[in-house]
CSV table of C-alpha atoms and ligand atoms in Angstrom, one decimal:
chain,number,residue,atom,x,y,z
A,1,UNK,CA,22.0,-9.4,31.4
A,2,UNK,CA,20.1,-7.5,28.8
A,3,UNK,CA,17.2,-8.1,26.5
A,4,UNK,CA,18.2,-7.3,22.7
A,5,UNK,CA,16.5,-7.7,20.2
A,6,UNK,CA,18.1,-7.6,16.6
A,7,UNK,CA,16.3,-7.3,12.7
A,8,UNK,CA,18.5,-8.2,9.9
A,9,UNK,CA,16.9,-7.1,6.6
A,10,UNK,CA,17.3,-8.8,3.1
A,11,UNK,CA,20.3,-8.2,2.1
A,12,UNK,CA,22.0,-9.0,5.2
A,13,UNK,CA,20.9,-12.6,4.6
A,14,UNK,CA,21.2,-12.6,0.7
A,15,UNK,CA,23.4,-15.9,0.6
A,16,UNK,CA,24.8,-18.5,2.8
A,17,UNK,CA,27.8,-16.4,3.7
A,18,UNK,CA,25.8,-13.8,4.8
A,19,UNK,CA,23.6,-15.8,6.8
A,20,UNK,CA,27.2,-17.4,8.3
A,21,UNK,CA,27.8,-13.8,9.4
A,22,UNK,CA,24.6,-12.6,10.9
A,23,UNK,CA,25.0,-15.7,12.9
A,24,UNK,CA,28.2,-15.1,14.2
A,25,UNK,CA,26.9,-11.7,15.2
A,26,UNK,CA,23.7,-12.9,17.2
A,27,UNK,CA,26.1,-15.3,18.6
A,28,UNK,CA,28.4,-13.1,20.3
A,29,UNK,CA,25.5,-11.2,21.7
A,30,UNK,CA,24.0,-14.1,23.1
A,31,UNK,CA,27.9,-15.1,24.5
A,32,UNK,CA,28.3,-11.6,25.9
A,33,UNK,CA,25.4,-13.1,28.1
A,34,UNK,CA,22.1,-11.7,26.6
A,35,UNK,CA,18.8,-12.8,26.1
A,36,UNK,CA,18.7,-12.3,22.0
A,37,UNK,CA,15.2,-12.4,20.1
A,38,UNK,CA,16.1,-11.6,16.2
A,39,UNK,CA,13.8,-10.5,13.5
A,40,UNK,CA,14.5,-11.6,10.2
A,41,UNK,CA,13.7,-10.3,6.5
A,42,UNK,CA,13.3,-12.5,3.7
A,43,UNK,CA,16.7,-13.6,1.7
A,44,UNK,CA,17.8,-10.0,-0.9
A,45,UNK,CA,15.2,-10.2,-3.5
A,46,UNK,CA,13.0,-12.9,-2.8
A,47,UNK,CA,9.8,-10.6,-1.7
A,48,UNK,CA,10.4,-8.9,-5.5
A,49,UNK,CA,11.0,-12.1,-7.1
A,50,UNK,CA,7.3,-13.7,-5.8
A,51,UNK,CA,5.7,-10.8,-6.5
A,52,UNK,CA,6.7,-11.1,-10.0
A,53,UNK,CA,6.1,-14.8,-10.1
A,54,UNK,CA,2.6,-14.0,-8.4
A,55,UNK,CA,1.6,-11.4,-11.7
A,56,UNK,CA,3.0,-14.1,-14.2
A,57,UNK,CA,0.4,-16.9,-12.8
A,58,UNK,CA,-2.5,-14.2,-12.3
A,59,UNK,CA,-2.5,-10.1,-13.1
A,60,UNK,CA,-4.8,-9.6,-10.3
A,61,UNK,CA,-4.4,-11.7,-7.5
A,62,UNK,CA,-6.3,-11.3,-4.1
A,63,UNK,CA,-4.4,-9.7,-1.7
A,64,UNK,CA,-4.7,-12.9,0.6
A,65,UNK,CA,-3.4,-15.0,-1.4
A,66,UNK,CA,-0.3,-12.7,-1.9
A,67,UNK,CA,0.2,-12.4,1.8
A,68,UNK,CA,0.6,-16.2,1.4
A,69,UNK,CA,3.1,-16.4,-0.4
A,70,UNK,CA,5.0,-13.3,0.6
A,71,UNK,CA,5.2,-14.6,4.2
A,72,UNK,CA,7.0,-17.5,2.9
A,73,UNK,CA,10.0,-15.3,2.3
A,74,UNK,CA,10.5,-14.7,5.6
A,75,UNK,CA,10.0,-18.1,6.8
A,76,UNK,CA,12.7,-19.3,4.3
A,77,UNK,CA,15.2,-17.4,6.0
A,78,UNK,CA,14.1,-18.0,9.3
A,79,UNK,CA,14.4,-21.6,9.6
A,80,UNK,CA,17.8,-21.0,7.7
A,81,UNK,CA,19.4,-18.6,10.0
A,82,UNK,CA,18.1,-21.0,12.5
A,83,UNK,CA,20.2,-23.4,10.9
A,84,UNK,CA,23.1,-22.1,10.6
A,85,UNK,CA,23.4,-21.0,14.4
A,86,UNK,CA,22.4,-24.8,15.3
A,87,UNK,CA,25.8,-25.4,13.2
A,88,UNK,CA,27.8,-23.0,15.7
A,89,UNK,CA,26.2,-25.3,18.5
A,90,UNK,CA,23.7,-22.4,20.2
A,91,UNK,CA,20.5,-23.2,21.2
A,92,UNK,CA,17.7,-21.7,18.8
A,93,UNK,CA,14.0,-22.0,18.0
A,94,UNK,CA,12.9,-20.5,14.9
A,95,UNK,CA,9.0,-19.2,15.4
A,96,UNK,CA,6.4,-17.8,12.7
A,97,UNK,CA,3.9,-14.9,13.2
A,98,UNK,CA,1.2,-17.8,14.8
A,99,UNK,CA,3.7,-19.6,17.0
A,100,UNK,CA,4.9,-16.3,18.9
A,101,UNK,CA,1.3,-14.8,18.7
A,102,UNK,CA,1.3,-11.9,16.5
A,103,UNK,CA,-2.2,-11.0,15.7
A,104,UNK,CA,-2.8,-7.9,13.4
A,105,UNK,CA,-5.9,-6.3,12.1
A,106,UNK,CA,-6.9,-8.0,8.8
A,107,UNK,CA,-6.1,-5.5,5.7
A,108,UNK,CA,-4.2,-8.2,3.9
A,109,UNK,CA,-0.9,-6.8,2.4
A,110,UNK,CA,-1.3,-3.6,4.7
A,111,UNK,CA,-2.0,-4.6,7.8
A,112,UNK,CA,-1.1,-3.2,11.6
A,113,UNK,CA,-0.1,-5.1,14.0
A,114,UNK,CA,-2.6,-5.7,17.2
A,115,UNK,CA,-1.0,-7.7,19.9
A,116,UNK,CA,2.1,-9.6,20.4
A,117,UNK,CA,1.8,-12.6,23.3
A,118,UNK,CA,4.8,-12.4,25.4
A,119,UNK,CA,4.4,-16.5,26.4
A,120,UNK,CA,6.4,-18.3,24.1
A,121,UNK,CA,8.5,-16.0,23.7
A,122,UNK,CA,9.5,-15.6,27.6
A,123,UNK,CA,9.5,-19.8,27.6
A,124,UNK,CA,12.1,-20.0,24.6
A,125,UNK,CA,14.0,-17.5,26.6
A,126,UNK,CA,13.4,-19.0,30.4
A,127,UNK,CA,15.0,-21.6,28.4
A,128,UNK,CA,18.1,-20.0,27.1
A,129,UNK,CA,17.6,-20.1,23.1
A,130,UNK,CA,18.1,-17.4,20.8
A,131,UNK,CA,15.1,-16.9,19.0
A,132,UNK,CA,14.9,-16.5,15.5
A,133,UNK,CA,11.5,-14.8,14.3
A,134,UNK,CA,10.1,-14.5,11.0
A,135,UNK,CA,9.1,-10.8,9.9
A,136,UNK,CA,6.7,-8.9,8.2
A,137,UNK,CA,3.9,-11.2,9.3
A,138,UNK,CA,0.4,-11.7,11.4
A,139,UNK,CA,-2.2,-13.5,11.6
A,140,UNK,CA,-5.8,-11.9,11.6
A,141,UNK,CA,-9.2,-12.6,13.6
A,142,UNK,CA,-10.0,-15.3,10.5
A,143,UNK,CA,-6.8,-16.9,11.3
A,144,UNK,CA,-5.3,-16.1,7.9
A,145,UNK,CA,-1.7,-14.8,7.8
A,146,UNK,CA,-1.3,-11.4,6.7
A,147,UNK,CA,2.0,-9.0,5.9
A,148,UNK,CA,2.2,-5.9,7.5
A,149,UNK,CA,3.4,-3.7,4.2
A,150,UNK,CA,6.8,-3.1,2.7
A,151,UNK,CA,10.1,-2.6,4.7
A,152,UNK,CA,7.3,-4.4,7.8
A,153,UNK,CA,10.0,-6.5,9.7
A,154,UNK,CA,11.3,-3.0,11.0
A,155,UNK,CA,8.0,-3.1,12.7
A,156,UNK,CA,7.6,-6.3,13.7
A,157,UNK,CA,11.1,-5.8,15.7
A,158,UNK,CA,10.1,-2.7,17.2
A,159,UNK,CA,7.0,-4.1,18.1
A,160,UNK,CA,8.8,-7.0,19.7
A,161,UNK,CA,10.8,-5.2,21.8
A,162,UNK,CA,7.9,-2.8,22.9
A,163,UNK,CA,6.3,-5.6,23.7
A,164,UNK,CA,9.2,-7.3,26.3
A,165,UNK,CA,10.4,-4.0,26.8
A,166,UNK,CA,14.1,-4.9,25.7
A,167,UNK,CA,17.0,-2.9,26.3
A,168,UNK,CA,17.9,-2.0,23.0
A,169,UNK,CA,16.3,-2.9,19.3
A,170,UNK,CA,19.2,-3.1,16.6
A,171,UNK,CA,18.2,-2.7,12.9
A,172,UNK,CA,21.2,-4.2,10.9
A,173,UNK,CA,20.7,-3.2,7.6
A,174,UNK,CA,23.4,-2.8,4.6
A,175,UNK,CA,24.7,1.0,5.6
A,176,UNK,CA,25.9,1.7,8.9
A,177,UNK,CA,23.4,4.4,10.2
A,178,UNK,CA,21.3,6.8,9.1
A,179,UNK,CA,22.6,9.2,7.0
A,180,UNK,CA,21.3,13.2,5.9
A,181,UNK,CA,21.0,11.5,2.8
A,182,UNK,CA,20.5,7.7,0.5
A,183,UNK,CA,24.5,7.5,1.0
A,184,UNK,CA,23.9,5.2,-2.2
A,185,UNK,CA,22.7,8.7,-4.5
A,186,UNK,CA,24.1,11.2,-2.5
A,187,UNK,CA,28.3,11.1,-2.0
A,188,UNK,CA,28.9,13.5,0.4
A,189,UNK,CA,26.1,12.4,2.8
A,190,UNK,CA,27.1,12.2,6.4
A,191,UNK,CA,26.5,10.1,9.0
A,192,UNK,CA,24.4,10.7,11.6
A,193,UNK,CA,25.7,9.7,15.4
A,194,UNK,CA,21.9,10.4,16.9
A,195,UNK,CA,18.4,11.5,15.0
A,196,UNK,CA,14.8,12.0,16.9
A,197,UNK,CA,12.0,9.9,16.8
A,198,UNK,CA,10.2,13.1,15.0
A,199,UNK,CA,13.0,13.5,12.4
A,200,UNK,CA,13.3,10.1,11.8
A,201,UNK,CA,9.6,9.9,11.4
A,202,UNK,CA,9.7,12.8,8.5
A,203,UNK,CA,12.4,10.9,6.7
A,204,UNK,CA,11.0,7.2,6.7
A,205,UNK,CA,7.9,8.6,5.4
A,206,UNK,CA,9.1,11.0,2.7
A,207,UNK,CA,11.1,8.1,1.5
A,208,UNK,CA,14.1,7.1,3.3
A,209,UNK,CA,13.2,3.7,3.4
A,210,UNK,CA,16.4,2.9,5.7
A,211,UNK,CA,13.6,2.1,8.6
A,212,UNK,CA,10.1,1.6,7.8
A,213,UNK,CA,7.4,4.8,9.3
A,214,UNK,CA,5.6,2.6,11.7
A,215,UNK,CA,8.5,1.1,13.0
A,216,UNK,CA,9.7,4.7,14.1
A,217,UNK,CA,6.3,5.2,15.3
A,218,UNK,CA,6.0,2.7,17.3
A,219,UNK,CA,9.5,3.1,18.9
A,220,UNK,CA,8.5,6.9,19.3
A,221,UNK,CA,5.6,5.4,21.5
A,222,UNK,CA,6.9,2.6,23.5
A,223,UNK,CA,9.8,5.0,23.8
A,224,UNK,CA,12.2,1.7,22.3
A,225,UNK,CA,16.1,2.3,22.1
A,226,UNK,CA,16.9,1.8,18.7
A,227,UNK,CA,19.8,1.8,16.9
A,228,UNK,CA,20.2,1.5,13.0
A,229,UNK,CA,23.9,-0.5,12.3
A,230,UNK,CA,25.6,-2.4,9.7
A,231,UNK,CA,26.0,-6.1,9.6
A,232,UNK,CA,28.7,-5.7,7.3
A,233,UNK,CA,31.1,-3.5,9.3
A,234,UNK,CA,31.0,-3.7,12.9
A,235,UNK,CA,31.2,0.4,13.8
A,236,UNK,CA,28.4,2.3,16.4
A,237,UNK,CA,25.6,2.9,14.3
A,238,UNK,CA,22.9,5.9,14.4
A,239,UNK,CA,20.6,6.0,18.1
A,240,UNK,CA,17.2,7.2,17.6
A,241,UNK,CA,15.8,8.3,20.6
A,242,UNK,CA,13.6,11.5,22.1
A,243,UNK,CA,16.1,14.2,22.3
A,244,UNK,CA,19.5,14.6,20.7
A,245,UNK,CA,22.3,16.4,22.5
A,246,UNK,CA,23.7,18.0,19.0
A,247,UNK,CA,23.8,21.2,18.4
A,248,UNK,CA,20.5,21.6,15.9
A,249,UNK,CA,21.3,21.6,12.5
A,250,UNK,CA,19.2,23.8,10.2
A,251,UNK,CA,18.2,20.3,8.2
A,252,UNK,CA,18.5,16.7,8.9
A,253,UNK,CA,18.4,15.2,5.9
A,254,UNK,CA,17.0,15.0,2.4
A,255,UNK,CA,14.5,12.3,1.2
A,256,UNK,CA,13.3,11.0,-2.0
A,257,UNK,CA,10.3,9.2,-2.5
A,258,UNK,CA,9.2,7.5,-6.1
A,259,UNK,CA,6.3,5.8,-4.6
A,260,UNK,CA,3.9,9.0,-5.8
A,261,UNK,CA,1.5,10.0,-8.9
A,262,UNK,CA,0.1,12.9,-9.5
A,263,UNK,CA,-3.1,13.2,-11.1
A,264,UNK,CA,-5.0,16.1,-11.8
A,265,UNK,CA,-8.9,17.3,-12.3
A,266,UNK,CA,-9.2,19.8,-15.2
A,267,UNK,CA,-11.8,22.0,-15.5
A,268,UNK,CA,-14.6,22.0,-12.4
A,269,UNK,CA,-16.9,24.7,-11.3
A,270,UNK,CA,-15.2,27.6,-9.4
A,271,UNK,CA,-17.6,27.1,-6.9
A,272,UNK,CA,-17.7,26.2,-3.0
A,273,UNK,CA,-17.7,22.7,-2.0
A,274,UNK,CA,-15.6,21.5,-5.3
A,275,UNK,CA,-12.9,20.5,-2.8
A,276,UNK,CA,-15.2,19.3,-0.2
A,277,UNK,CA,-16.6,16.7,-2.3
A,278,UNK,CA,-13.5,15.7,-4.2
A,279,UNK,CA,-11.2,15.2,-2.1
A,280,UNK,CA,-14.4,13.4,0.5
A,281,UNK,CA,-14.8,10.7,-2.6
A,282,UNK,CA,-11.3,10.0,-2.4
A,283,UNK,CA,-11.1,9.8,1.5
A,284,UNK,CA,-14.4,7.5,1.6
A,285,UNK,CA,-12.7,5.4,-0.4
A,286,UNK,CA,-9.4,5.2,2.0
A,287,UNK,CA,-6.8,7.2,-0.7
A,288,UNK,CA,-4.7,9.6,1.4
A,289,UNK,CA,-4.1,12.6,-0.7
A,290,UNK,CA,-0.4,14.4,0.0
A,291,UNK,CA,0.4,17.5,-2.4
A,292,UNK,CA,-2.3,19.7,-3.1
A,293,UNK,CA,-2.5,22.5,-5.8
A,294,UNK,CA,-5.6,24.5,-7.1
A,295,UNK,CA,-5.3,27.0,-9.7
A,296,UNK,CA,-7.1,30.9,-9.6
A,297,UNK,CA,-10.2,30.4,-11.2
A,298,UNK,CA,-10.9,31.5,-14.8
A,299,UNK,CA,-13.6,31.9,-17.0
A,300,UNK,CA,-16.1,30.5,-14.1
A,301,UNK,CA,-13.4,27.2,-13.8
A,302,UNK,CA,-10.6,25.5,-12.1
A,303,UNK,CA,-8.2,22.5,-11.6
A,304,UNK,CA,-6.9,20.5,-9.0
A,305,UNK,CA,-4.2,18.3,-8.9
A,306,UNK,CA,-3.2,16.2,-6.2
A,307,UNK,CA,-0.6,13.7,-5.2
A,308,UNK,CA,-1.6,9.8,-4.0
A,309,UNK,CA,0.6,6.7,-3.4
A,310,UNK,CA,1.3,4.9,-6.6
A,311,UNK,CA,-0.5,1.4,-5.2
A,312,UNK,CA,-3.7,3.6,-5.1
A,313,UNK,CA,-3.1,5.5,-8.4
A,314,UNK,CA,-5.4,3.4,-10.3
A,315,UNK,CA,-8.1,2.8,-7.6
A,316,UNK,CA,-8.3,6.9,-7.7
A,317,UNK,CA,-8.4,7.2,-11.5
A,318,UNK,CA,-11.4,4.3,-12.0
A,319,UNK,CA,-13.6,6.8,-8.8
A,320,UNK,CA,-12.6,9.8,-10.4
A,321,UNK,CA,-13.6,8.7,-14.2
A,322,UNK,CA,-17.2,7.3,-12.6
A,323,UNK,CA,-17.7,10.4,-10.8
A,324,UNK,CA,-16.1,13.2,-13.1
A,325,UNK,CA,-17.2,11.9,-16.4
A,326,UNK,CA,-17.1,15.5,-17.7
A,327,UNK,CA,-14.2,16.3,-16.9
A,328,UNK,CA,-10.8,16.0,-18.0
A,329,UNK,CA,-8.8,13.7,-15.6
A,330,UNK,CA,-4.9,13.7,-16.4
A,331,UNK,CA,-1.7,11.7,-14.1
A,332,UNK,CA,1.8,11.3,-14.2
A,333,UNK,CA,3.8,8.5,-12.5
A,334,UNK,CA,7.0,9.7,-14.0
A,335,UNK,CA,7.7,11.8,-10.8
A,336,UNK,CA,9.1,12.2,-7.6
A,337,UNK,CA,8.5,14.0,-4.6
A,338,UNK,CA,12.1,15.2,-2.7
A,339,UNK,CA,11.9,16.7,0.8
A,340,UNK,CA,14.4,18.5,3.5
A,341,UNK,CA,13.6,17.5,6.9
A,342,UNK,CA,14.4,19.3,9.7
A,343,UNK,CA,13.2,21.1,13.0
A,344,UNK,CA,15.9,23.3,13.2
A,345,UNK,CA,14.6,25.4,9.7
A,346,UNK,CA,11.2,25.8,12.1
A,347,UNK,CA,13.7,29.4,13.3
A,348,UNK,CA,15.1,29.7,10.4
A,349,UNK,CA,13.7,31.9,7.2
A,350,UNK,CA,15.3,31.1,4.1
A,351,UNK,CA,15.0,27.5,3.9
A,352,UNK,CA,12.4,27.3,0.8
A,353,UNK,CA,14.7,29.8,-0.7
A,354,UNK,CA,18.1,27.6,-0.8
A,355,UNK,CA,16.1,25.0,-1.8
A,356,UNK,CA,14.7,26.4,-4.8
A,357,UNK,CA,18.2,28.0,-5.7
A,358,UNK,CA,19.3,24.5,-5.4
A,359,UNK,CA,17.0,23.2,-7.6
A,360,UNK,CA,17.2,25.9,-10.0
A,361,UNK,CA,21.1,25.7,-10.4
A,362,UNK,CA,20.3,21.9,-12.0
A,363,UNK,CA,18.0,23.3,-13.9
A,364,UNK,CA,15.1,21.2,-12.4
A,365,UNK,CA,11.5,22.4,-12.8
A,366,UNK,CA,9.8,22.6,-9.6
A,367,UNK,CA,5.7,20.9,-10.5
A,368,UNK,CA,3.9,21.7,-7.0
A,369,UNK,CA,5.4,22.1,-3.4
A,370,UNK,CA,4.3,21.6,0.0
A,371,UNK,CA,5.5,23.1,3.5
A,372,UNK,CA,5.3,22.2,7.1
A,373,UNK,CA,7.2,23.5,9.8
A,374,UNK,CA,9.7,20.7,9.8
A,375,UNK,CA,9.6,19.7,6.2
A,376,UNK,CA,9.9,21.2,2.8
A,377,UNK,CA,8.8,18.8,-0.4
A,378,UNK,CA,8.6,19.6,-4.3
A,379,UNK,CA,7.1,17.4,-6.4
A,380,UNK,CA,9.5,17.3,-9.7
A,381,UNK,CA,10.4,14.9,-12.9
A,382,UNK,CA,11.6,11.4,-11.8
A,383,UNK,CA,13.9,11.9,-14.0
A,384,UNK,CA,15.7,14.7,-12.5
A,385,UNK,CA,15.1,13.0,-8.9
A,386,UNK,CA,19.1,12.0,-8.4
A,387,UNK,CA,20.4,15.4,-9.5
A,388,UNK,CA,18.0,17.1,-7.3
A,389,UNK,CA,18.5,15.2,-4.1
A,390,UNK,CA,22.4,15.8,-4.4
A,391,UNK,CA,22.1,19.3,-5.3
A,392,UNK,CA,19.8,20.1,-2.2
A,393,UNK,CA,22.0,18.3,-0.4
A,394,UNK,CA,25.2,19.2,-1.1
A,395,UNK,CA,23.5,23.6,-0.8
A,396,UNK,CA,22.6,22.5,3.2
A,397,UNK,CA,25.2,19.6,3.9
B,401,ADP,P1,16.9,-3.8,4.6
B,401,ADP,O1,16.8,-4.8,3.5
B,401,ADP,O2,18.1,-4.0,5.5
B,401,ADP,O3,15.7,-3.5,5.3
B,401,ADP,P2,16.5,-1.4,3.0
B,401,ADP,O4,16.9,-1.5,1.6
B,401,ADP,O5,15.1,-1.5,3.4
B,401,ADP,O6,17.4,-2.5,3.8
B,401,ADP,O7,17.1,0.0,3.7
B,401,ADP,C1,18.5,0.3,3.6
B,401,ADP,C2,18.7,1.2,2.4
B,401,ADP,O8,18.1,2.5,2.7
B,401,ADP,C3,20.1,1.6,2.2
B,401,ADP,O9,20.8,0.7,1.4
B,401,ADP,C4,20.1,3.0,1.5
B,401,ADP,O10,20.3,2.9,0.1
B,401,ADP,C5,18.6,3.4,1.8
B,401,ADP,N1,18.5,4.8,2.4
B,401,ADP,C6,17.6,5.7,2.0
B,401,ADP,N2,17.8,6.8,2.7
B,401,ADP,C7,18.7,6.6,3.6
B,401,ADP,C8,19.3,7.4,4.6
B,401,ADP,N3,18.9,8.7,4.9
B,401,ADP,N4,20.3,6.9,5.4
B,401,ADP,C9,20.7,5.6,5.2
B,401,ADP,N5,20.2,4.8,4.2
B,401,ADP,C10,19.2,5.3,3.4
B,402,LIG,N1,10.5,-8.8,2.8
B,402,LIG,C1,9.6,-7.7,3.0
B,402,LIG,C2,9.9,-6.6,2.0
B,402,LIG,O1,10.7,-6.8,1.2
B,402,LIG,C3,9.6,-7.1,4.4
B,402,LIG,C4,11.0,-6.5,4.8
B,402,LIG,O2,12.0,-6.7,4.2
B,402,LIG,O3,11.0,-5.8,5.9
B,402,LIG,O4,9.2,-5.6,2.0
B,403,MG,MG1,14.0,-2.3,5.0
């Protein structure tokens, strides 16, 4: 017998129908004689939707007061999923954050998750009920309930089966694997059979928001099978594990990511320590900074401009007016950042190169550009964001 645990995300349980299926998957697990915990995301839109309703009532609310209400999402679907296995006649509990024992550090609407208690759980279980868990949630040292950020039911399934040390954690989403690109903008993307932790890791955080970054961390350190699958067709999905047999391609895949701003600092001494104390303020005041560009100094000056989040966008602009007043301080949300991933171009020269011949065969302007040794990102127009993905795709793929 096995321990699996399974995470169906929004749109899986969009409707009643869909719900009807997901339950008819968990139950044929559980009849093929496993132990099944599931993780569940709230119904399609519904996390959207209260936001929205949450900025029609108040244009600032506190973040603990959103977690509130976000987290009833999740419980929604819970207790309904619960339902409709209890209509097929299977044994099933469904448990919030507080009831299994999720406790997380307490940055409302951001936060990590701490500990998981294995009691209840291993009781519902020692008692042969699937368990049906609501996602995205914790509860902090004050007792409030917090959400662990968006896409965060990934991680609260990993973090499950870290914690029991199950034999496999499935992520059922609405594509059947992971693919070298969004298969929803990219046609000819391909599925993958197997990816790495690492590369994995490189394209959930450059954008591919098919598993959420701290779910893929967290597998990469509890060392968690996981598989990403479809709950719509029932084919072998992708395996992320340590090591991949495959022969290395030069890339993995292509990412987009539209959560980004760039804002820029005209005009500062072309000094030492202009950096330093920049890009300090913004660290002090917990804004990670990605994409950074500094022009040649002229004329005594220079500029920077530098990439943040778009949640943090305006949190940056109110420091930066206090603590630049002289100087000019310009951003622009209408971008995107687009990135190759791969460990295979870390042998390879000519990577950048195809890229940019890519790009420049669309005609797309290339604003700033950042390198590792597994990644290559430009930050360009939103606008232009679709045709560029497909075009560095389709030059590699
Ligand atoms: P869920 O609601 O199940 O959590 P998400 O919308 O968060 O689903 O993630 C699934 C979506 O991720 C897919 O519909 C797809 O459009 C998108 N996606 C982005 N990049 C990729 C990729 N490389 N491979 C597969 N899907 C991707
Ligand atoms: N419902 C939350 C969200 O939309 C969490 C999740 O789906 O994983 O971000
Ligand atoms: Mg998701």
């Amino acid at each position: 017998m096995s321990l699996i645990v399974q995470k169906f995300g929004g749109s899986s349980v969009a409707d009643a129908e869909r719900i009807r299926r997901v339950a008819g998957i968990i139950t044929d697990t559980y009849k093929d004689g496993n132990d099944v915990i599931v993780v569940v995301s709230a119904q399609g839109d519904t996390t959207d939707d209260l936001i929205e309703k949450a900025h029609e009532i108040n244009a600032k609310p506190s973040k603990r007061e959103m977690d509130m209400l976000l987290t009833t999402g999740e419980q929604a679907s819970a207790a309904l999923l619960a339902m409709a296995i209890e209509a097929l006649g299977f044994p099933v509990t469904s448990l919030n954050a507080w009831q299994v024992g999720i406790t997380s550090d307490s940055k409302y609407s951001n936060a990590r998750i701490k500990t998981i208690s294995d009691e209840r759980l291993r009781r519902e279980l020692d008692q042969h009920k699937i368990i049906i868990c609501a996602g995205f949630q914790g509860i902090n040292k004050f007792d409030d309930i917090t959400t662990l950020g968006r896409g965060g039911s990934d991680t609260t399934a990993v973090a499950i089966a870290a914690t029991l040390r199950a034999d496999l954690c499935q992520i059922f989403t609405d594509v059947d694997g992971v693919y070298t690109a969004d298969p929803r903008k990219a046609p000819n993307a391909k599925k993958l059979n197997e990816i790495t932790y690492d590369e994995m890791l490189e394209l959930a955080s450059l954008g591919a928001q098919v598993l959420c970054n701290r779910s893929v961390e967290l597998a990469k350190k509890y060392r968690v099978n996981l598989e990403v699958c479809s709950s719509f067709k029932r084919v072998p999905g992708t395996i992320v594990k340590e090591d991949v047999k495959v022969e290395k391609m030069l890339i993995t895949g292509v990412a987009k990511d539209n959560n980004v701003t760039r804002i820029s600092v005209i005009g500062l001494d072309d000094i030492p320590g202009v950096a330093f104390k920049l890009f300090s303020l913004l660290g002090q005041n917990n804004i990670n900074v990605d994409i950074i560009l500094q022009s040649i100094g002229r004329h005594g000056t220079k500029d920077i401009s530098f990439t943040v989040a778009s949640d943090n966008t305006q949190t940056a602009l109110d420091i930066l007016h206090e603590c630049y007043p002289d100087n000019t301080i310009t951003h622009d949300d209408n971008v995107s950042k687009v990135s190759v991933v791969g460990s295979g171009m870390q042998s390879n020269a000519g990577v950048a190169a195809k890229m940019f011949e890519a790009l420049y065969s669309v005609g797309v302007n290339i604003q700033m550009i950042s390198t590792s040794e597994i990644k290559i990102s430009v930050l360009i127009d939103r606008n232009d964001s679709d045709k560029a993905l497909v075009a560095i795709h389709d030059a590699f793929i």
